[in-house]
mmCIF file of C-alpha atoms in Angstrom:
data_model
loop_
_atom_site.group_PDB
_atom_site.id
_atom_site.type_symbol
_atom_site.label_atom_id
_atom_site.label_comp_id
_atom_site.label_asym_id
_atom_site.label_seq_id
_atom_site.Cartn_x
_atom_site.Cartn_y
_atom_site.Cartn_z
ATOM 1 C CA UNK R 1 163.269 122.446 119.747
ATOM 2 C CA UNK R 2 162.166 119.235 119.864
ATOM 3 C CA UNK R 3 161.050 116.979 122.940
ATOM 4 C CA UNK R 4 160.602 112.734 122.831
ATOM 5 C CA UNK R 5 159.459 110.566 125.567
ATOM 6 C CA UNK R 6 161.120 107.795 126.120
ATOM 7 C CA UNK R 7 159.398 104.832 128.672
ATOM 8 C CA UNK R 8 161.635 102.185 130.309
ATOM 9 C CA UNK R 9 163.395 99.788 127.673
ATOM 10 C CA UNK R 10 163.042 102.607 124.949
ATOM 11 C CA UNK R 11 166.472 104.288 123.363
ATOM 12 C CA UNK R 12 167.836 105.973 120.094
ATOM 13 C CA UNK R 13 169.807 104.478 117.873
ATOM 14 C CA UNK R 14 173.419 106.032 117.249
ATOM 15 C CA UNK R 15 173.516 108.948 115.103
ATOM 16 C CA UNK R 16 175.246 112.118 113.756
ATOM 17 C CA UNK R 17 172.035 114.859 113.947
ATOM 18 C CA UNK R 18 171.510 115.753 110.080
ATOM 19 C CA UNK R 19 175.060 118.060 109.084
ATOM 20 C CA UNK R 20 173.154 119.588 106.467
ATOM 21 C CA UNK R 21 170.410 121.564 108.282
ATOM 22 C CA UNK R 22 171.643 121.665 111.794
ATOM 23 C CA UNK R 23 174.013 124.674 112.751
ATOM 24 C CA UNK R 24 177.464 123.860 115.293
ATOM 25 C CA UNK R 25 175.978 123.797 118.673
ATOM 26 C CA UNK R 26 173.358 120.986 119.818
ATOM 27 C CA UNK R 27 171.538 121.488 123.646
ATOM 28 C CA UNK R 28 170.148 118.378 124.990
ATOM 29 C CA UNK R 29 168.335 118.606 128.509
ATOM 30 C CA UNK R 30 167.135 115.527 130.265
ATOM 31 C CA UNK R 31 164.916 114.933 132.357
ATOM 32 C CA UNK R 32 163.186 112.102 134.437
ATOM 33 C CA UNK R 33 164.409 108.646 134.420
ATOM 34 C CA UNK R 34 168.689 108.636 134.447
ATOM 35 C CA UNK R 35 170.363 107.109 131.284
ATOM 36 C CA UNK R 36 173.915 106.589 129.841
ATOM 37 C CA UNK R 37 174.528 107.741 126.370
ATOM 38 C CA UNK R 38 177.187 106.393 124.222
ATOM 39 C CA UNK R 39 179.437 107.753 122.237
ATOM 40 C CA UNK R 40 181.540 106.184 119.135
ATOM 41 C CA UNK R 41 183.878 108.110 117.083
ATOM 42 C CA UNK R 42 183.258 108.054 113.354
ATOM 43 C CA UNK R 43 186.766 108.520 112.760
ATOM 44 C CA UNK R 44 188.131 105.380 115.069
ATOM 45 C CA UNK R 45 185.333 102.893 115.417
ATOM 46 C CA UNK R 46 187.349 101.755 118.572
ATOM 47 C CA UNK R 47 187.664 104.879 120.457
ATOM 48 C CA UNK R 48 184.179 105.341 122.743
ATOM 49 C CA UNK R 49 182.815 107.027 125.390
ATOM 50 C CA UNK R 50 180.233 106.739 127.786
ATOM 51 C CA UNK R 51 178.572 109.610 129.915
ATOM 52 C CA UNK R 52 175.992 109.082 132.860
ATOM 53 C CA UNK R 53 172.904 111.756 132.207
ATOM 54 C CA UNK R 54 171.555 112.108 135.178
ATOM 55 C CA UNK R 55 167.455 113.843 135.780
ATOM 56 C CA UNK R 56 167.838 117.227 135.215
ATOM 57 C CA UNK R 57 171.111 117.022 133.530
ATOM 58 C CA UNK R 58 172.393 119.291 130.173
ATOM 59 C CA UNK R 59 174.787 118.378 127.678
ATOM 60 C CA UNK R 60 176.342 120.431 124.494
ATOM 61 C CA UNK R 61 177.158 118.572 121.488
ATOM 62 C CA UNK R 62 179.466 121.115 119.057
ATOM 63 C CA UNK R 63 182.656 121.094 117.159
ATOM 64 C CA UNK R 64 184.517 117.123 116.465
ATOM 65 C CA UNK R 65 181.858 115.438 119.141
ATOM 66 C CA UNK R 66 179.247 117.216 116.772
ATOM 67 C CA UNK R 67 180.426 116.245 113.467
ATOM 68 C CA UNK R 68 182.275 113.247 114.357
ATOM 69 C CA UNK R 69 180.924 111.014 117.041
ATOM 70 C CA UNK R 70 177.999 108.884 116.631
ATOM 71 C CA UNK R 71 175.514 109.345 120.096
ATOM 72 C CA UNK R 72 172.959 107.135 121.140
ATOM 73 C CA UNK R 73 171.108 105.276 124.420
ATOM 74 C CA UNK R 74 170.949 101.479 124.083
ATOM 75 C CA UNK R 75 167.112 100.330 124.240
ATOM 76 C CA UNK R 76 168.043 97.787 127.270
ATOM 77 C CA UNK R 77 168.803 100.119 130.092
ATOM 78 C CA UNK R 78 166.486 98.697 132.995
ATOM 79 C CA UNK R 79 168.628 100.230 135.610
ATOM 80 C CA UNK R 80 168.931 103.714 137.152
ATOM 81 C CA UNK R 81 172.005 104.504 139.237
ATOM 82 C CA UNK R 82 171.450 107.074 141.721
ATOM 83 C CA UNK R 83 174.305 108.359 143.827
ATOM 84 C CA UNK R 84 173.345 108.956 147.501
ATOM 85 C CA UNK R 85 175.910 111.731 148.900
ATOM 86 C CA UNK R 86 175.016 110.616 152.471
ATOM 87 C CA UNK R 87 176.412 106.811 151.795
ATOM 88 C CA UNK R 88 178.516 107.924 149.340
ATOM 89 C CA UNK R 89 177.287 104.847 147.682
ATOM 90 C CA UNK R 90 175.348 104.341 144.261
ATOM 91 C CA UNK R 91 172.282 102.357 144.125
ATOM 92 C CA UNK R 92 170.674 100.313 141.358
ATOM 93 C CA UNK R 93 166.972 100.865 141.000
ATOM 94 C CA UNK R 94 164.691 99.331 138.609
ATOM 95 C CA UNK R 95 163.843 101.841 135.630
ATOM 96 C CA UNK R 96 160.093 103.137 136.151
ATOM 97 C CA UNK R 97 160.210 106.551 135.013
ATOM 98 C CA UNK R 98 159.772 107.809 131.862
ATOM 99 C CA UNK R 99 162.342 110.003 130.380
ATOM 100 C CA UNK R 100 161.690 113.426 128.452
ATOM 101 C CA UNK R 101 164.722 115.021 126.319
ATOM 102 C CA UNK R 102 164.648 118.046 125.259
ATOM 103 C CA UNK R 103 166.741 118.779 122.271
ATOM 104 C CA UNK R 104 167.177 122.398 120.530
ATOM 105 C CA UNK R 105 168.898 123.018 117.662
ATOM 106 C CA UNK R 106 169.243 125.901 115.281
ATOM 107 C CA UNK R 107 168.546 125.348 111.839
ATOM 108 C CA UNK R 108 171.514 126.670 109.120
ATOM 109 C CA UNK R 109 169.983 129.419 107.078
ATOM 110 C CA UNK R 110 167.320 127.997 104.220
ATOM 111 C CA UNK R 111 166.936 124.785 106.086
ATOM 112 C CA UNK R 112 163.824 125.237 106.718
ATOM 113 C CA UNK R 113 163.025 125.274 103.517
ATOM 114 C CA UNK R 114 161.856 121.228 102.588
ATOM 115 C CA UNK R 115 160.054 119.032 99.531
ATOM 116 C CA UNK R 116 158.952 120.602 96.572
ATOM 117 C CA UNK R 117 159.021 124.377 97.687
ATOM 118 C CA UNK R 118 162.725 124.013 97.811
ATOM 119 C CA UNK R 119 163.485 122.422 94.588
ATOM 120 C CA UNK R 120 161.607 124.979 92.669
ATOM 121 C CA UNK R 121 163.017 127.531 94.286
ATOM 122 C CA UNK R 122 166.450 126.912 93.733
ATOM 123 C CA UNK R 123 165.787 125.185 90.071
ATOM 124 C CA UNK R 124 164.574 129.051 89.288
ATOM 125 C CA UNK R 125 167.596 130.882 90.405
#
């Protein structure tokens, strides 16, 4: 598990989380300050996505979005939407919160095994 804060203006850039040590299934909980993370396939630069993580939102990365789509927040967001059920409206607010995300992952079996220790390990079988 792995938790980042992340103030107003911050991001990550896009990424596939590391194939060889990280099993199928990725959890990401977020929390705090809303955000839209972007999704590019790796595949078909063209084809994108974008999803709206709300505070207090989950998402699952596994299978092709896993191992084949680039995910990332842009640095720039300075804006939180916030839906108000009552208006039925959205609102723009100016980005003061900061955002936690929690991430777990489960490492694939001898992963956890880094550096040195590893090499010699395997060099001796």
């Amino acid at each position: 598990m792995i938790l980042n804060l992340y103030k107003p203006h911050q991001g990550i850039k896009p990424h596939v989380d590391l194939l060889d040590r990280f099993d199928d299934l990725i959890i990401g909980i977020s929390l705090g300050s809303s955000v839209i993370m972007d999704f590019e396939n790796q595949i078909d630069p063209f084809q994108s996505e974008r999803v709206y993580l709300q505070n207090r939102s989950c998402y699952i990365l596994s299978n092709q979005v896993r191992f084949h789509w680039f995910h990332g927040i842009k640095s720039n967001q300075s804006f939180d939407y916030i839906y108000d059920p009552l208006e039925e409206s959205v609102r723009k607010i100016q980005r003061s919160r900061t955002r936690i995300s929690i991430t777990i992952r489960r490492l694939k079996e001898g992963a956890e095994v880094i550096g040195d220790d590893f090499n010699r390990s395997s060099s001796s079988s």
